[in-house]
């Protein structure tokens, strides 16, 4: 998938209609600088397609009252899919980014490509069955996946969770449903979801960061995803923050992935508990009933929220390391905000407040203005909504024209 471009004039008209409750043809002409006959021609086309509806009569300013126009958010629907190492999430979304139906399936630690494609197709069929929608009502299918995606072709180059390399997710899904399909990395999808239908709508430049099994990030500059060469910023988890730290899977030491992910924090905590001297204790062990193998990120978070010094210190140390990486990014790109997601950030007040304080103090010293730290707004279906929103964006930019099927390869 290519870097997002600006809309055509026709697309600009459609976006203005989508982003407001009501507009008039004259208003659209005035905002865009396009001639009224041009605006009227395109609006008539949108109405004929059912994308725009007549909203009744507006207030008169002395002459004939204008006809109001409103975007029809139910004119089309989109299927969004999130695939990660533990589950598949499939949603059916309208053009207002409302999730109308969804299916979630837990999957094991290893699945073949063919098996996962089969699951995905079954789940798509399940959300569409009984919806009353025809094929022409569906704009397309978006797949977000926690792997390395070649944005120029949509090929999945690497999916570490299942050991996949160089696989084509688009072709089998497109053959099965006859609909346009896009595949995008999950962090990129989530970032654009926030930009298109979430809390980043008014930001042109921001960084999205997700702390899950790995630390992943996406950079939006000028309202567009910044891919750079290759697949983008999803080597964020391999920012080195401690040269003397643990060895990472990449072969280097002290990467963020070895410090700030829930798994890394669990390992660090178990080591610290094993090294407690006689007479020392921790709420973490009490909450795990003395069983080291029951210590997980949630017991650590709960212990910290209850004032356990060991848990607090470990979470704050991890937060400071993440803050250092974020501040380094802000020195280069000067984002308007940092948008965060992940169970650690959502559940640990200790971690989030330490991170927010560090980033804001250091960014204020460097630029004079503290950078806002915000949590993602799109909830548990974030990635699926995000990749579906990328299809919505293409539809708007195309001026309401359907997306094309990818040619057989």
CSV table of C-alpha atoms in Angstrom, one decimal:
chain,number,residue,atom,x,y,z
A,1,UNK,CA,0.0,0.0,0.0
A,2,UNK,CA,1.4,3.4,-1.0
A,3,UNK,CA,1.9,6.4,1.2
A,4,UNK,CA,-1.4,8.3,1.5
A,5,UNK,CA,-1.9,11.2,-0.9
A,6,UNK,CA,-4.2,14.1,-0.8
A,7,UNK,CA,-7.7,13.9,-2.1
A,8,UNK,CA,-8.8,15.0,-5.6
A,9,UNK,CA,-11.1,18.0,-5.8
A,10,UNK,CA,-14.0,15.6,-6.0
A,11,UNK,CA,-12.7,13.8,-2.9
A,12,UNK,CA,-12.3,17.1,-1.1
A,13,UNK,CA,-16.0,17.7,-1.6
A,14,UNK,CA,-16.9,14.3,-0.3
A,15,UNK,CA,-14.6,14.7,2.8
A,16,UNK,CA,-16.3,18.0,3.6
A,17,UNK,CA,-19.6,16.3,3.6
A,18,UNK,CA,-18.3,13.4,5.7
A,19,UNK,CA,-16.8,15.6,8.3
A,20,UNK,CA,-19.9,17.8,9.0
A,21,UNK,CA,-23.4,17.2,10.1
A,22,UNK,CA,-25.0,19.3,7.3
A,23,UNK,CA,-23.7,21.4,4.4
A,24,UNK,CA,-25.1,23.2,1.4
A,25,UNK,CA,-23.9,23.3,-2.2
A,26,UNK,CA,-23.1,27.0,-1.9
A,27,UNK,CA,-21.1,26.4,1.3
A,28,UNK,CA,-19.1,23.6,-0.5
A,29,UNK,CA,-18.3,26.0,-3.4
A,30,UNK,CA,-17.2,28.8,-1.0
A,31,UNK,CA,-14.9,26.5,1.1
A,32,UNK,CA,-13.2,24.8,-1.8
A,33,UNK,CA,-13.1,27.7,-4.3
A,34,UNK,CA,-14.7,25.4,-6.9
A,35,UNK,CA,-17.4,26.7,-9.2
A,36,UNK,CA,-21.0,26.0,-8.1
A,37,UNK,CA,-21.8,24.1,-11.3
A,38,UNK,CA,-18.9,21.7,-10.6
A,39,UNK,CA,-20.0,21.2,-7.0
A,40,UNK,CA,-23.6,20.6,-8.1
A,41,UNK,CA,-22.5,18.0,-10.7
A,42,UNK,CA,-20.5,16.0,-8.2
A,43,UNK,CA,-23.1,16.3,-5.4
A,44,UNK,CA,-25.7,15.0,-7.9
A,45,UNK,CA,-23.4,12.0,-8.6
A,46,UNK,CA,-23.0,11.3,-4.8
A,47,UNK,CA,-26.8,11.4,-4.3
A,48,UNK,CA,-27.3,9.1,-7.3
A,49,UNK,CA,-24.9,6.6,-5.7
A,50,UNK,CA,-26.6,7.0,-2.3
A,51,UNK,CA,-23.4,8.3,-0.6
A,52,UNK,CA,-25.1,11.7,0.1
A,53,UNK,CA,-28.7,12.3,1.2
A,54,UNK,CA,-31.0,15.3,1.0
A,55,UNK,CA,-31.1,16.8,4.5
A,56,UNK,CA,-34.1,19.0,4.0
A,57,UNK,CA,-34.4,22.8,3.7
A,58,UNK,CA,-31.9,25.1,5.4
A,59,UNK,CA,-32.5,28.6,6.9
A,60,UNK,CA,-33.0,31.3,4.3
A,61,UNK,CA,-30.7,34.3,4.2
A,62,UNK,CA,-33.2,36.4,2.1
A,63,UNK,CA,-33.6,34.3,-1.0
A,64,UNK,CA,-34.7,30.8,-1.7
A,65,UNK,CA,-33.9,28.5,1.3
A,66,UNK,CA,-30.9,26.2,0.4
A,67,UNK,CA,-31.1,22.4,0.4
A,68,UNK,CA,-29.0,20.8,3.0
A,69,UNK,CA,-26.8,17.8,2.3
A,70,UNK,CA,-25.7,15.0,4.7
A,71,UNK,CA,-23.3,12.2,4.3
A,72,UNK,CA,-24.9,8.7,4.3
A,73,UNK,CA,-22.7,6.7,6.8
A,74,UNK,CA,-24.8,3.6,6.0
A,75,UNK,CA,-24.3,3.7,2.3
A,76,UNK,CA,-21.4,1.3,2.4
A,77,UNK,CA,-19.6,-0.9,5.0
A,78,UNK,CA,-16.1,-2.2,5.5
A,79,UNK,CA,-14.6,-5.4,7.0
A,80,UNK,CA,-11.6,-4.8,9.2
A,81,UNK,CA,-9.4,-7.7,10.5
A,82,UNK,CA,-6.7,-7.7,13.2
A,83,UNK,CA,-4.3,-10.7,13.3
A,84,UNK,CA,-1.8,-11.1,16.0
A,85,UNK,CA,0.0,-14.0,17.7
A,86,UNK,CA,-2.9,-14.9,20.0
A,87,UNK,CA,-6.2,-14.0,18.3
A,88,UNK,CA,-8.1,-12.9,15.2
A,89,UNK,CA,-10.5,-10.0,15.5
A,90,UNK,CA,-13.0,-9.3,12.6
A,91,UNK,CA,-15.3,-6.3,12.6
A,92,UNK,CA,-18.0,-5.0,10.2
A,93,UNK,CA,-17.9,-1.2,10.3
A,94,UNK,CA,-20.0,1.5,8.8
A,95,UNK,CA,-18.6,4.7,7.4
A,96,UNK,CA,-18.9,6.4,10.7
A,97,UNK,CA,-16.5,3.9,12.2
A,98,UNK,CA,-19.2,2.2,14.2
A,99,UNK,CA,-18.6,-1.5,14.8
A,100,UNK,CA,-21.9,-3.2,13.9
A,101,UNK,CA,-20.8,-6.8,14.2
A,102,UNK,CA,-17.7,-8.6,15.2
A,103,UNK,CA,-16.1,-12.0,15.7
A,104,UNK,CA,-13.1,-12.9,17.9
A,105,UNK,CA,-11.2,-16.2,17.8
A,106,UNK,CA,-8.3,-17.2,20.0
A,107,UNK,CA,-5.6,-19.0,18.2
A,108,UNK,CA,-2.7,-21.1,19.4
A,109,UNK,CA,1.0,-20.2,19.5
A,110,UNK,CA,1.6,-21.7,16.0
A,111,UNK,CA,-0.7,-21.9,13.0
A,112,UNK,CA,-0.1,-22.6,9.4
A,113,UNK,CA,-0.7,-19.9,6.9
A,114,UNK,CA,-3.5,-22.0,5.3
A,115,UNK,CA,-5.2,-22.6,8.6
A,116,UNK,CA,-5.2,-18.9,9.6
A,117,UNK,CA,-6.6,-17.9,6.1
A,118,UNK,CA,-9.3,-20.5,6.6
A,119,UNK,CA,-10.2,-19.0,10.0
A,120,UNK,CA,-10.2,-15.5,8.6
A,121,UNK,CA,-12.5,-16.4,5.7
A,122,UNK,CA,-14.9,-18.2,8.1
A,123,UNK,CA,-15.0,-15.2,10.4
A,124,UNK,CA,-15.6,-12.7,7.5
A,125,UNK,CA,-18.5,-14.9,6.3
A,126,UNK,CA,-19.9,-15.0,9.9
A,127,UNK,CA,-20.0,-11.1,10.2
A,128,UNK,CA,-21.5,-10.7,6.7
A,129,UNK,CA,-24.1,-13.6,7.0
A,130,UNK,CA,-27.4,-12.2,8.1
A,131,UNK,CA,-26.3,-8.6,7.8
A,132,UNK,CA,-28.6,-8.0,4.8
A,133,UNK,CA,-25.7,-6.5,2.9
A,134,UNK,CA,-24.9,-7.3,-0.7
A,135,UNK,CA,-21.4,-7.5,-2.2
A,136,UNK,CA,-21.7,-4.0,-3.7
A,137,UNK,CA,-22.4,-2.7,-0.2
A,138,UNK,CA,-18.9,-3.6,1.0
A,139,UNK,CA,-16.1,-1.3,0.0
A,140,UNK,CA,-13.3,-3.8,0.9
A,141,UNK,CA,-11.5,-5.9,3.4
A,142,UNK,CA,-8.6,-4.5,5.4
A,143,UNK,CA,-6.2,-6.8,7.2
A,144,UNK,CA,-3.9,-5.4,10.0
A,145,UNK,CA,-1.2,-7.8,11.2
A,146,UNK,CA,1.6,-7.6,13.7
A,147,UNK,CA,4.3,-8.3,11.2
A,148,UNK,CA,6.5,-6.7,8.6
A,149,UNK,CA,4.5,-5.6,5.6
A,150,UNK,CA,5.8,-4.4,2.3
A,151,UNK,CA,3.6,-1.3,1.8
A,152,UNK,CA,4.3,-1.2,-2.0
A,153,UNK,CA,2.8,-4.6,-2.6
A,154,UNK,CA,0.9,-5.6,0.5
A,155,UNK,CA,3.0,-8.8,0.9
A,156,UNK,CA,3.6,-10.0,4.4
A,157,UNK,CA,7.4,-10.3,4.5
A,158,UNK,CA,7.7,-11.6,8.1
A,159,UNK,CA,5.3,-12.6,10.8
A,160,UNK,CA,7.5,-13.8,13.7
A,161,UNK,CA,4.6,-15.1,15.8
A,162,UNK,CA,4.0,-18.0,13.4
A,163,UNK,CA,7.3,-18.0,11.6
A,164,UNK,CA,5.8,-16.9,8.3
A,165,UNK,CA,8.0,-15.3,5.6
A,166,UNK,CA,7.0,-13.8,2.3
A,167,UNK,CA,3.3,-14.8,2.1
A,168,UNK,CA,0.5,-13.2,0.2
A,169,UNK,CA,-2.6,-12.6,2.3
A,170,UNK,CA,-4.4,-10.6,-0.3
A,171,UNK,CA,-4.8,-13.2,-3.0
A,172,UNK,CA,-6.7,-16.0,-1.1
A,173,UNK,CA,-9.1,-13.5,0.6
A,174,UNK,CA,-9.7,-11.6,-2.6
A,175,UNK,CA,-10.5,-14.8,-4.5
A,176,UNK,CA,-12.9,-16.0,-1.8
A,177,UNK,CA,-14.9,-12.8,-1.6
A,178,UNK,CA,-14.3,-10.9,-4.8
A,179,UNK,CA,-13.6,-7.7,-2.9
A,180,UNK,CA,-10.6,-5.3,-2.7
A,181,UNK,CA,-8.2,-6.3,0.1
A,182,UNK,CA,-5.4,-4.3,1.7
A,183,UNK,CA,-2.8,-5.6,4.2
A,184,UNK,CA,-1.0,-3.2,6.6
A,185,UNK,CA,1.2,-3.4,9.6
A,186,UNK,CA,-0.9,-3.1,12.8
A,187,UNK,CA,0.9,0.0,14.2
A,188,UNK,CA,0.5,1.8,10.9
A,189,UNK,CA,-3.2,0.8,10.7
A,190,UNK,CA,-3.8,2.0,14.3
A,191,UNK,CA,-2.0,5.3,13.7
A,192,UNK,CA,-4.2,6.0,10.6
A,193,UNK,CA,-7.3,4.9,12.4
A,194,UNK,CA,-6.6,7.6,15.0
A,195,UNK,CA,-5.9,10.1,12.3
A,196,UNK,CA,-9.0,9.4,10.3
A,197,UNK,CA,-11.6,8.6,12.9
A,198,UNK,CA,-9.9,9.0,16.3
A,199,UNK,CA,-8.3,11.5,18.5
A,200,UNK,CA,-5.6,12.6,16.0
A,201,UNK,CA,-8.0,14.1,13.5
A,202,UNK,CA,-6.6,17.6,14.2
A,203,UNK,CA,-2.9,16.6,14.2
A,204,UNK,CA,-0.7,16.7,11.2
A,205,UNK,CA,2.3,15.3,12.9
A,206,UNK,CA,2.2,12.7,15.6
A,207,UNK,CA,3.8,9.4,16.8
A,208,UNK,CA,1.7,6.3,17.6
A,209,UNK,CA,3.4,3.8,19.9
A,210,UNK,CA,2.0,0.4,21.0
A,211,UNK,CA,3.6,-1.7,23.7
A,212,UNK,CA,2.6,-5.3,23.3
A,213,UNK,CA,4.7,-8.4,22.8
A,214,UNK,CA,7.1,-5.9,21.1
A,215,UNK,CA,7.3,-2.1,21.1
A,216,UNK,CA,6.0,-0.9,17.8
A,217,UNK,CA,5.6,2.6,16.4
A,218,UNK,CA,4.3,4.6,13.4
A,219,UNK,CA,5.1,8.1,12.4
A,220,UNK,CA,2.5,10.4,10.8
A,221,UNK,CA,4.0,13.5,9.1
A,222,UNK,CA,1.8,16.1,7.2
A,223,UNK,CA,-1.2,13.8,7.8
A,224,UNK,CA,0.4,10.9,6.0
A,225,UNK,CA,2.2,7.8,7.1
A,226,UNK,CA,5.9,8.0,6.9
A,227,UNK,CA,7.2,4.7,5.7
A,228,UNK,CA,10.7,5.6,4.7
A,229,UNK,CA,12.5,2.9,2.8
A,230,UNK,CA,11.2,-0.6,3.4
A,231,UNK,CA,8.5,-1.1,6.0
A,232,UNK,CA,8.6,1.9,8.3
A,233,UNK,CA,9.2,2.5,11.9
A,234,UNK,CA,8.5,-0.9,13.3
A,235,UNK,CA,12.1,-1.4,14.4
A,236,UNK,CA,11.2,1.0,17.2
A,237,UNK,CA,11.5,-1.9,19.7
A,238,UNK,CA,15.1,-2.2,18.7
A,239,UNK,CA,16.0,1.3,19.8
A,240,UNK,CA,19.0,0.7,22.1
A,241,UNK,CA,18.6,2.4,25.5
A,242,UNK,CA,21.1,0.3,27.6
A,243,UNK,CA,24.3,-0.9,25.9
A,244,UNK,CA,24.9,-3.2,28.9
A,245,UNK,CA,21.4,-4.6,28.9
A,246,UNK,CA,20.1,-8.0,28.0
A,247,UNK,CA,20.7,-9.5,24.6
A,248,UNK,CA,17.8,-9.0,22.3
A,249,UNK,CA,16.5,-11.5,19.6
A,250,UNK,CA,18.1,-9.1,17.1
A,251,UNK,CA,21.5,-9.9,18.5
A,252,UNK,CA,22.2,-6.5,20.1
A,253,UNK,CA,21.9,-5.5,23.8
A,254,UNK,CA,19.6,-3.2,25.6
A,255,UNK,CA,16.8,-2.9,23.0
A,256,UNK,CA,13.5,-1.5,24.2
A,257,UNK,CA,11.9,-4.9,23.6
A,258,UNK,CA,14.1,-6.3,26.4
A,259,UNK,CA,13.0,-3.6,28.9
A,260,UNK,CA,9.5,-2.1,28.3
A,261,UNK,CA,7.3,-5.0,27.1
A,262,UNK,CA,5.2,-6.9,29.5
A,263,UNK,CA,7.3,-10.0,29.0
A,264,UNK,CA,10.5,-8.2,29.7
A,265,UNK,CA,9.0,-6.6,32.9
A,266,UNK,CA,7.9,-10.0,34.1
A,267,UNK,CA,11.4,-11.5,33.6
A,268,UNK,CA,13.0,-8.5,35.4
A,269,UNK,CA,10.5,-8.9,38.3
A,270,UNK,CA,11.1,-12.6,38.7
A,271,UNK,CA,14.9,-12.0,38.8
A,272,UNK,CA,14.4,-9.3,41.4
A,273,UNK,CA,12.2,-11.5,43.5
A,274,UNK,CA,14.7,-14.4,43.3
A,275,UNK,CA,17.4,-12.1,44.6
A,276,UNK,CA,15.5,-10.8,47.7
A,277,UNK,CA,17.5,-11.2,50.8
A,278,UNK,CA,16.2,-12.8,54.0
A,279,UNK,CA,13.6,-10.6,55.7
A,280,UNK,CA,12.7,-8.8,52.5
A,281,UNK,CA,9.4,-9.3,50.9
A,282,UNK,CA,7.0,-8.1,48.2
A,283,UNK,CA,3.3,-7.8,47.6
A,284,UNK,CA,3.9,-9.4,44.2
A,285,UNK,CA,4.7,-12.8,45.8
A,286,UNK,CA,1.7,-12.5,48.1
A,287,UNK,CA,-0.6,-11.8,45.1
A,288,UNK,CA,0.9,-14.8,43.3
A,289,UNK,CA,0.5,-17.0,46.4
A,290,UNK,CA,4.2,-17.5,46.6
A,291,UNK,CA,4.4,-19.1,43.2
A,292,UNK,CA,7.0,-17.4,41.0
A,293,UNK,CA,5.4,-18.9,37.8
A,294,UNK,CA,2.2,-17.0,38.6
A,295,UNK,CA,3.9,-13.6,38.5
A,296,UNK,CA,2.6,-11.7,35.5
A,297,UNK,CA,2.2,-8.2,34.4
A,298,UNK,CA,-1.1,-7.8,36.1
A,299,UNK,CA,0.2,-8.9,39.5
A,300,UNK,CA,3.1,-6.5,39.1
A,301,UNK,CA,0.8,-3.6,38.1
A,302,UNK,CA,-1.5,-4.4,41.1
A,303,UNK,CA,1.4,-4.5,43.5
A,304,UNK,CA,2.7,-1.2,42.3
A,305,UNK,CA,-0.8,0.4,42.6
A,306,UNK,CA,-0.8,-0.8,46.2
A,307,UNK,CA,2.6,0.8,46.9
A,308,UNK,CA,5.0,-2.1,46.6
A,309,UNK,CA,8.5,-0.6,46.3
A,310,UNK,CA,9.9,-3.4,44.1
A,311,UNK,CA,7.1,-3.2,41.6
A,312,UNK,CA,7.1,0.6,41.5
A,313,UNK,CA,10.8,0.8,40.9
A,314,UNK,CA,10.7,-1.8,38.0
A,315,UNK,CA,7.8,-0.1,36.3
A,316,UNK,CA,9.3,3.4,36.7
A,317,UNK,CA,12.7,2.2,35.3
A,318,UNK,CA,11.0,0.8,32.3
A,319,UNK,CA,8.9,4.0,31.8
A,320,UNK,CA,12.1,6.1,31.9
A,321,UNK,CA,13.7,4.0,29.2
A,322,UNK,CA,10.6,4.3,27.0
A,323,UNK,CA,10.6,8.1,27.7
A,324,UNK,CA,14.2,8.4,26.6
A,325,UNK,CA,13.4,6.7,23.2
A,326,UNK,CA,10.3,9.0,22.8
A,327,UNK,CA,12.3,12.1,23.5
A,328,UNK,CA,14.9,11.1,21.0
A,329,UNK,CA,12.2,10.9,18.3
A,330,UNK,CA,10.7,14.2,19.3
A,331,UNK,CA,14.1,15.9,18.8
A,332,UNK,CA,13.9,14.8,15.2
A,333,UNK,CA,10.3,15.2,14.1
A,334,UNK,CA,8.7,17.7,16.6
A,335,UNK,CA,5.3,15.8,16.8
A,336,UNK,CA,2.2,17.6,18.1
A,337,UNK,CA,1.4,14.6,20.3
A,338,UNK,CA,2.4,11.1,21.3
A,339,UNK,CA,-0.5,8.6,21.2
A,340,UNK,CA,0.0,5.4,23.1
A,341,UNK,CA,-1.7,2.0,23.5
A,342,UNK,CA,-1.1,-1.4,25.1
A,343,UNK,CA,-2.3,-3.2,28.2
A,344,UNK,CA,0.7,-1.9,30.3
A,345,UNK,CA,-0.1,1.7,29.5
A,346,UNK,CA,-3.9,1.3,30.0
A,347,UNK,CA,-3.6,-0.6,33.3
A,348,UNK,CA,-0.6,0.9,35.1
A,349,UNK,CA,-1.0,4.4,36.4
A,350,UNK,CA,2.5,4.2,37.9
A,351,UNK,CA,4.0,3.5,34.4
A,352,UNK,CA,1.9,6.0,32.5
A,353,UNK,CA,2.5,8.9,34.9
A,354,UNK,CA,6.2,8.3,35.1
A,355,UNK,CA,6.4,8.1,31.3
A,356,UNK,CA,4.2,11.2,30.9
A,357,UNK,CA,6.2,13.2,33.4
A,358,UNK,CA,9.6,12.3,31.9
A,359,UNK,CA,8.6,13.1,28.3
A,360,UNK,CA,6.9,16.3,29.2
A,361,UNK,CA,9.8,17.6,31.4
A,362,UNK,CA,12.4,16.8,28.8
A,363,UNK,CA,10.4,17.9,25.8
A,364,UNK,CA,9.7,21.3,27.6
A,365,UNK,CA,13.4,21.7,28.2
A,366,UNK,CA,14.3,21.1,24.5
A,367,UNK,CA,11.5,23.0,22.8
A,368,UNK,CA,9.8,25.1,25.4
A,369,UNK,CA,6.5,23.2,25.1
A,370,UNK,CA,5.7,19.8,26.8
A,371,UNK,CA,4.4,17.3,24.2
A,372,UNK,CA,1.0,15.9,25.0
A,373,UNK,CA,0.8,12.2,25.9
A,374,UNK,CA,-2.6,10.7,25.0
A,375,UNK,CA,-4.1,7.2,25.1
A,376,UNK,CA,-5.6,5.7,22.0
A,377,UNK,CA,-9.4,6.3,21.6
A,378,UNK,CA,-10.5,3.4,19.5
A,379,UNK,CA,-10.7,0.7,22.1
A,380,UNK,CA,-10.3,-3.0,21.8
A,381,UNK,CA,-10.9,-3.1,18.0
A,382,UNK,CA,-8.2,-0.5,17.4
A,383,UNK,CA,-6.3,-2.2,14.6
A,384,UNK,CA,-9.3,-3.6,12.8
A,385,UNK,CA,-11.0,-0.2,12.9
A,386,UNK,CA,-7.8,1.4,11.8
A,387,UNK,CA,-7.2,-0.7,8.7
A,388,UNK,CA,-10.9,-0.5,7.7
A,389,UNK,CA,-10.6,3.3,8.0
A,390,UNK,CA,-7.7,3.2,5.6
A,391,UNK,CA,-10.1,1.7,3.0
A,392,UNK,CA,-12.7,4.5,3.9
A,393,UNK,CA,-10.0,7.1,3.3
A,394,UNK,CA,-9.1,5.7,-0.1
A,395,UNK,CA,-12.8,5.7,-1.0
A,396,UNK,CA,-13.2,9.4,0.0
A,397,UNK,CA,-10.0,10.4,-1.8
A,398,UNK,CA,-11.2,8.6,-4.9
A,399,UNK,CA,-14.3,10.8,-4.8
A,400,UNK,CA,-16.7,7.9,-4.0
A,401,UNK,CA,-15.4,5.6,-6.7
A,402,UNK,CA,-15.0,1.9,-5.7
A,403,UNK,CA,-11.5,0.5,-4.9
A,404,UNK,CA,-9.9,-1.7,-7.5
A,405,UNK,CA,-9.2,-5.3,-7.1
A,406,UNK,CA,-5.5,-6.2,-7.2
A,407,UNK,CA,-4.5,-7.8,-10.4
A,408,UNK,CA,-3.6,-11.5,-10.1
A,409,UNK,CA,0.1,-12.0,-9.4
